[in-house]
mmCIF file of C-alpha atoms in Angstrom:
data_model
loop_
_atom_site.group_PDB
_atom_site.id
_atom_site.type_symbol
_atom_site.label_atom_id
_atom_site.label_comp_id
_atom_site.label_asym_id
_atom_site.label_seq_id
_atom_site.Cartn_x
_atom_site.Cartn_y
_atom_site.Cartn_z
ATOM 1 C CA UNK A 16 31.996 100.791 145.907
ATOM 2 C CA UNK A 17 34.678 98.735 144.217
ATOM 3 C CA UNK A 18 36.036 99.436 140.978
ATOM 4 C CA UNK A 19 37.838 97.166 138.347
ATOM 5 C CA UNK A 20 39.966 99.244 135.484
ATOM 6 C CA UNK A 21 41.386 97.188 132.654
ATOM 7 C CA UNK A 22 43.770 100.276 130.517
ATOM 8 C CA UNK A 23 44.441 98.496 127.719
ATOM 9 C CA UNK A 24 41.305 98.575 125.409
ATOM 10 C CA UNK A 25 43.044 96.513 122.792
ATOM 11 C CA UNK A 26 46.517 94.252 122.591
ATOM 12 C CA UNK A 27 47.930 91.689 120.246
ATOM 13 C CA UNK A 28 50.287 89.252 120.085
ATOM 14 C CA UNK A 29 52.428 87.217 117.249
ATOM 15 C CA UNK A 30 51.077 83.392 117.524
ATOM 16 C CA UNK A 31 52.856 81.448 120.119
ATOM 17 C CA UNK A 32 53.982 84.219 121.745
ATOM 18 C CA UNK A 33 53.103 85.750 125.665
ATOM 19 C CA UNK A 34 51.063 88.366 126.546
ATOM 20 C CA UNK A 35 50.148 89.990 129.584
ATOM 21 C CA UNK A 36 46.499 91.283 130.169
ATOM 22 C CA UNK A 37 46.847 94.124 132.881
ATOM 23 C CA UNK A 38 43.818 95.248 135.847
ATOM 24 C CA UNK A 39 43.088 97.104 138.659
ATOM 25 C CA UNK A 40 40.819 97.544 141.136
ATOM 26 C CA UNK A 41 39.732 99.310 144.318
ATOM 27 C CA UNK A 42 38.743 97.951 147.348
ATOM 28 C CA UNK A 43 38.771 98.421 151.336
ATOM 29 C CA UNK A 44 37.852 95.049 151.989
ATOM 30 C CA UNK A 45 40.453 92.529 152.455
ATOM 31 C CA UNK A 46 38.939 89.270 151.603
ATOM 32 C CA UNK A 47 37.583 88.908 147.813
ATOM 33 C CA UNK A 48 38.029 86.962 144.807
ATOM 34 C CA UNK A 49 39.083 87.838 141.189
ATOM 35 C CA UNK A 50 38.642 86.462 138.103
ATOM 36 C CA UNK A 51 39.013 86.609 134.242
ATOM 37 C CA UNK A 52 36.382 86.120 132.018
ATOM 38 C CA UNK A 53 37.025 85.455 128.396
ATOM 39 C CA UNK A 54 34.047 86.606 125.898
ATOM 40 C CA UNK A 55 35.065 85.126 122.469
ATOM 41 C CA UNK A 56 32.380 86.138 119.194
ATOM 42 C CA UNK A 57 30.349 83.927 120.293
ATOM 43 C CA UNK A 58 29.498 86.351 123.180
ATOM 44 C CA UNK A 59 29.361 83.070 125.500
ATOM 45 C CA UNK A 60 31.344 84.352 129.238
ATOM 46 C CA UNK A 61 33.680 81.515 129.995
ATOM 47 C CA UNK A 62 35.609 81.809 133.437
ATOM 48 C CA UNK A 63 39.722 81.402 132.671
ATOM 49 C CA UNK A 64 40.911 81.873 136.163
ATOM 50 C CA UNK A 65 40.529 82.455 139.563
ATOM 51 C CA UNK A 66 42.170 84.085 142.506
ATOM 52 C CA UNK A 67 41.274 83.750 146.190
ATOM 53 C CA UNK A 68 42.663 86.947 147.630
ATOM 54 C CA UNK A 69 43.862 85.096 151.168
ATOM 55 C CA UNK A 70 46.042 82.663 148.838
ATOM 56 C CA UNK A 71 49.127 84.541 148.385
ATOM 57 C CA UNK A 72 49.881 81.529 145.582
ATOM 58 C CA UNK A 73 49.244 82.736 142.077
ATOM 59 C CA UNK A 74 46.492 80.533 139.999
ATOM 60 C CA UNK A 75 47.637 78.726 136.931
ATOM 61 C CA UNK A 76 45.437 77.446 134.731
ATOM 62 C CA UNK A 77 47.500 75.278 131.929
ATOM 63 C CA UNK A 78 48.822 78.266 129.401
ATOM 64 C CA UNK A 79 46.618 80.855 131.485
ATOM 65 C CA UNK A 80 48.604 82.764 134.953
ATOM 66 C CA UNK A 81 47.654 85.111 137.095
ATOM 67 C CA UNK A 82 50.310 88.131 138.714
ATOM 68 C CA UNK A 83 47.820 89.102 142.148
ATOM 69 C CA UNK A 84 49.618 91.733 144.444
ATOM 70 C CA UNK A 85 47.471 92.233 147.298
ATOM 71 C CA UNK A 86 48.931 95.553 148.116
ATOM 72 C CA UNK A 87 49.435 96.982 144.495
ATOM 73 C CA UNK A 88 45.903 95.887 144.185
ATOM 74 C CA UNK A 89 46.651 94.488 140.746
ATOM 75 C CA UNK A 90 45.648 91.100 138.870
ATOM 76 C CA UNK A 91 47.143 90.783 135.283
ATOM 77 C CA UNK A 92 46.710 87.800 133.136
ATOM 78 C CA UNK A 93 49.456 86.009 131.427
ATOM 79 C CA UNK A 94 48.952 84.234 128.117
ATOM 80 C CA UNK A 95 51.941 81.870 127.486
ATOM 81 C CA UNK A 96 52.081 79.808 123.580
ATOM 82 C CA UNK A 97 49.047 82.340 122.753
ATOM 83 C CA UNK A 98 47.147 80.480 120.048
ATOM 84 C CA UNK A 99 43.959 82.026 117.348
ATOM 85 C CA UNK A 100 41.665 80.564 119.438
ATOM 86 C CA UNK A 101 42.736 82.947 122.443
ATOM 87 C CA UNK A 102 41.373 85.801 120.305
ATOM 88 C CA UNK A 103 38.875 87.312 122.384
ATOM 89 C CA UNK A 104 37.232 89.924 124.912
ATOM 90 C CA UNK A 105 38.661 89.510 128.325
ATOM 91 C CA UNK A 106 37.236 90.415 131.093
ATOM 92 C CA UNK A 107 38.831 91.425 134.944
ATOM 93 C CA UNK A 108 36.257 90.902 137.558
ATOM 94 C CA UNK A 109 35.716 91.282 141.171
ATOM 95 C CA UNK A 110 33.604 90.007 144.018
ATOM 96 C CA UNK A 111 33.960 90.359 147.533
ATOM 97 C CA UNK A 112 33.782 88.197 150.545
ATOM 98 C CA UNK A 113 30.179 88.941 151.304
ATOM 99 C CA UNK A 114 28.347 89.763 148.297
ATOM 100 C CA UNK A 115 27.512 87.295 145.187
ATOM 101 C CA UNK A 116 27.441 90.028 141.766
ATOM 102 C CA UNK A 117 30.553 90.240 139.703
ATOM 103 C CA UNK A 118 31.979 93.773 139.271
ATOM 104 C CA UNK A 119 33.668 93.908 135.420
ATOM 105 C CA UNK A 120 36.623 95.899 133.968
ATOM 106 C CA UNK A 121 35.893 97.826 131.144
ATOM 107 C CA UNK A 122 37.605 94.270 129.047
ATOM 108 C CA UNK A 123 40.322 94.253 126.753
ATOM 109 C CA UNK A 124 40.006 92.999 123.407
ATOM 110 C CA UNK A 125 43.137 90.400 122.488
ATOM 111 C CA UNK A 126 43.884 89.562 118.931
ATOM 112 C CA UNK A 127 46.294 86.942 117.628
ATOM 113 C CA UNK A 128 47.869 87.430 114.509
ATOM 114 C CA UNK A 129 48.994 84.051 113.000
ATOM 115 C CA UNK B 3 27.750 74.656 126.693
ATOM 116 C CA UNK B 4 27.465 75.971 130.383
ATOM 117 C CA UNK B 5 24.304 74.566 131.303
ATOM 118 C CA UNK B 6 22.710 77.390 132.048
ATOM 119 C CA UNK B 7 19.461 78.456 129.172
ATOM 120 C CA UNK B 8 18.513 81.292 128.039
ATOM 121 C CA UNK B 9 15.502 82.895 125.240
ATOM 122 C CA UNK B 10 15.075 84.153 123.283
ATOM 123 C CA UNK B 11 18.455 84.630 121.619
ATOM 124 C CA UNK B 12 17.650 87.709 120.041
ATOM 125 C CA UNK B 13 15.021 89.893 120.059
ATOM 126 C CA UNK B 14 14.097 93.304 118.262
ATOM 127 C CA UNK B 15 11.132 95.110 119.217
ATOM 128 C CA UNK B 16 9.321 98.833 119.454
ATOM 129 C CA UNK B 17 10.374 101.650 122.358
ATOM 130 C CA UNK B 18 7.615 101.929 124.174
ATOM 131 C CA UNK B 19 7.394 97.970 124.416
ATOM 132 C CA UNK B 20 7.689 95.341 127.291
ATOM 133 C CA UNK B 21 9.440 91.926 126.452
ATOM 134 C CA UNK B 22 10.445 89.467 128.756
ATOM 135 C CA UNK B 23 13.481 87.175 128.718
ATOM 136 C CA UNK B 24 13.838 83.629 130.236
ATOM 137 C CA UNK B 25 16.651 81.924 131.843
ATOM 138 C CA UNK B 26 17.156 78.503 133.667
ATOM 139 C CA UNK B 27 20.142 77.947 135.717
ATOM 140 C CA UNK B 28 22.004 74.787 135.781
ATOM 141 C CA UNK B 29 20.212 71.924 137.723
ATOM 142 C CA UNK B 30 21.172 71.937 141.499
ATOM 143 C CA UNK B 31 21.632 76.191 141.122
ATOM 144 C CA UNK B 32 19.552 77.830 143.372
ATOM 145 C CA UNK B 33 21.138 81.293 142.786
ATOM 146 C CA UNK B 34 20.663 83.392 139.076
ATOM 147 C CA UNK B 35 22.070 86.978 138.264
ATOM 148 C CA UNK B 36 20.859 89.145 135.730
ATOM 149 C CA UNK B 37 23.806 91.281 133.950
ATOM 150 C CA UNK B 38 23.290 94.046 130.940
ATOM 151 C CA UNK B 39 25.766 94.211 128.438
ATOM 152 C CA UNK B 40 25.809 97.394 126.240
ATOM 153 C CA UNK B 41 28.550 99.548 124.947
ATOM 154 C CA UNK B 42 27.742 102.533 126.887
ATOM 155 C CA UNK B 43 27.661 100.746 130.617
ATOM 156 C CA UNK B 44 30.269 97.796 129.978
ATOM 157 C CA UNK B 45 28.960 94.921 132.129
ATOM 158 C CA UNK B 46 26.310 95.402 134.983
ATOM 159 C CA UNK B 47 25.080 93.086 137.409
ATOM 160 C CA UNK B 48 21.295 93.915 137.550
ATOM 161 C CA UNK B 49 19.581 91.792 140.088
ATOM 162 C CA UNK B 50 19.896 88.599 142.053
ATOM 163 C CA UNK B 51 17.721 86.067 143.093
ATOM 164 C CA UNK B 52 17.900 82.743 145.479
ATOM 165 C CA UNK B 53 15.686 80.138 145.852
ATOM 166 C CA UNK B 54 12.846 82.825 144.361
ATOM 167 C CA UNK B 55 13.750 85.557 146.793
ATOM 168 C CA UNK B 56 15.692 88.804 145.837
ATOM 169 C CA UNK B 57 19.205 88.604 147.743
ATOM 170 C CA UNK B 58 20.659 91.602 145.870
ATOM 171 C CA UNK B 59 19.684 94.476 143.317
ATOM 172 C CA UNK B 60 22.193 96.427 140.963
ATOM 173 C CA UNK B 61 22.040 99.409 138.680
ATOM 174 C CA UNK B 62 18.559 97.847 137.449
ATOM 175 C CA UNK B 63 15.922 100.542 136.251
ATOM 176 C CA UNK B 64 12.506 100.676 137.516
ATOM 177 C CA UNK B 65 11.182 99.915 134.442
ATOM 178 C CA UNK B 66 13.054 96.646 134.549
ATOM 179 C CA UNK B 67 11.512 93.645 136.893
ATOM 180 C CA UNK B 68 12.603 90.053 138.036
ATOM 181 C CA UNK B 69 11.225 87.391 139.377
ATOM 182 C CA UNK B 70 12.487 83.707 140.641
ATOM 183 C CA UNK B 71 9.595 80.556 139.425
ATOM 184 C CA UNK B 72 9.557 77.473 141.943
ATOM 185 C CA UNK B 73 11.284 75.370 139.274
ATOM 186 C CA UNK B 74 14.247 77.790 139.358
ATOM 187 C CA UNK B 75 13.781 79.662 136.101
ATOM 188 C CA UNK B 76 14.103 83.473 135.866
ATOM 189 C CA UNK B 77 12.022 85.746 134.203
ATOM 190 C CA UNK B 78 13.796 89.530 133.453
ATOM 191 C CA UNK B 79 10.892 92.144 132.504
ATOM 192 C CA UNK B 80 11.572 94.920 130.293
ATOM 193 C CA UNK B 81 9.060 97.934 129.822
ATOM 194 C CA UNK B 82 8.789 100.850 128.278
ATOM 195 C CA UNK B 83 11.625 100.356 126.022
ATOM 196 C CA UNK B 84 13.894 102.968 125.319
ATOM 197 C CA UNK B 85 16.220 102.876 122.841
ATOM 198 C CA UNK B 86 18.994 102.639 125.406
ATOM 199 C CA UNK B 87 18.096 99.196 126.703
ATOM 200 C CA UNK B 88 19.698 98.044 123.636
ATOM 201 C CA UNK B 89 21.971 95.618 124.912
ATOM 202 C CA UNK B 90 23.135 91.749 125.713
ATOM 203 C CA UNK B 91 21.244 90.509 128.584
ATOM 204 C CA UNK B 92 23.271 87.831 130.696
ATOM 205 C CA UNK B 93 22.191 85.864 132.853
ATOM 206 C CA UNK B 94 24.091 83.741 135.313
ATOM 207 C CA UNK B 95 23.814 80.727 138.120
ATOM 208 C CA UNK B 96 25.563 79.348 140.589
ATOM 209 C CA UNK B 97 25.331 77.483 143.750
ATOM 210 C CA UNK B 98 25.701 79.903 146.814
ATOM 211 C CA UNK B 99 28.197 78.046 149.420
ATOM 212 C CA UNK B 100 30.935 77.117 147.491
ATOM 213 C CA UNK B 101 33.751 79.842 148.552
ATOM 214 C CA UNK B 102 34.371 81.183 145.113
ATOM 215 C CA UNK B 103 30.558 80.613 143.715
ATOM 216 C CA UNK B 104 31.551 80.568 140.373
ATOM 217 C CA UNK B 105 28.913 82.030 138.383
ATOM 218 C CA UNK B 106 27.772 79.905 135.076
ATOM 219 C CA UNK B 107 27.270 82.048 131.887
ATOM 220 C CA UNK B 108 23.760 81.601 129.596
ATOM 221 C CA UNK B 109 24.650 82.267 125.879
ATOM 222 C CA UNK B 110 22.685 86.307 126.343
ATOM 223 C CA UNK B 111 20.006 86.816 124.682
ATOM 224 C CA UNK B 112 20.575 90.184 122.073
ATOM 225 C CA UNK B 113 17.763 93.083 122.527
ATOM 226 C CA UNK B 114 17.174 95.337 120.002
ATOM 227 C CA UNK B 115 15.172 98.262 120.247
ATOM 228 C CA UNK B 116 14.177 100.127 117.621
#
């Protein structure tokens, strides 16, 4: 079964300043899609980014990045010109090729001091 | 506001108990997901349905049920509640065919049990 493992259970980061969100997971299969989910207080799920694991590319999503290596089997989230609103619960996920659920990381909680 | 419903939004009831918990997907969605959010577990996909058919089951208890309406709403059972079923129940829709089949967050609807 595949695994996602976030190790950093909580990080900040000075306003306007970039931080890196780090996860890994475990797999045998070789096509599958990541993502990160961002859970702010509101407890709402709100999809950042994805990756399509056949695009060697990395996804950019305005002030939200992506570092995939295939082989490393790692997927870490850069947070360029963070901002208070970026305080949140983020969320690594996986899903393979073939089957629909989403398989979470453990989440690490980001907090922005101003 | 992700389209997607759900209700209650909270909800605090007796162990021994059954509730049930609604969702509607986004319109066009033929596909919902049930995830549990507690402290303990993290994030678990549960169950999902398609066009009112089961396509693929989780870590869901057998005190827990689903079921798929012809108008595309979800209904997530809960019996004999334990005080571990404490938890943020997600659910989720998307529409199956798209290669990433992003997966639409409800707002979670907050079960108490006490």
């Amino acid at each position: 079964a595949q695994t996602v493992t976030q190790s950093q259970p909580e990080m900040s980061v000075q306003e306007a300043e970039t931080v890196t969100l780090s996860c890994t997971y475990d797999t045998s299969e070789s096509d599958y899609y990541l993502f990160w989910y961002k859970q702010p207080p509101s407890r709402q799920m709100i999809l950042v980014i994805r990756q399509e694991a056949y695009k060697q590319q990395n996804a950019t999503e305005n002030r939200f990045s992506v570092n995939f290596q295939k082989a490393a089997k790692s997927f870490s989230l850069k947070i360029s010109d963070s901002q208070l609103g970026d305080a949140a619960m983020y969320f690594c996920a996986y899903r393979s090729q073939g089957a629909q659920k989403l398989v979470f990381g453990q989440g690490t909680r980001l907090t922005i001091n101003p | 506001d992700s389209g997607v419903t759900q209700t209650p939004k909270h909800l605090i009831t007796a162990t021994g108990q059954r509730v049930t918990l609604r969702c509607s997907p986004r319109s066009g969605d033929l596909s919902v997901y049930w995830y549990q959010q507690s402290l303990d577990q993290g994030l678990q996909f549960l169950i999902q349905y398609y066009n009112g058919e089961e396509r693929a089951k989780g870590n869901i208890l057998e005190r827990f049920s689903a079921q798929q309406f012809p108008d595309l709403h979800s209904e997530l059972n809960l019996s004999s509640l334990e005080l571990g079923d404490s938890a943020l129940y997600f659910c989720a829709s998307s529409v199956v065919g798209q290669s990433y089949n992003e997966q639409f967050f409800g707002p979670g609807t907050r079960l108490t049990v006490l």
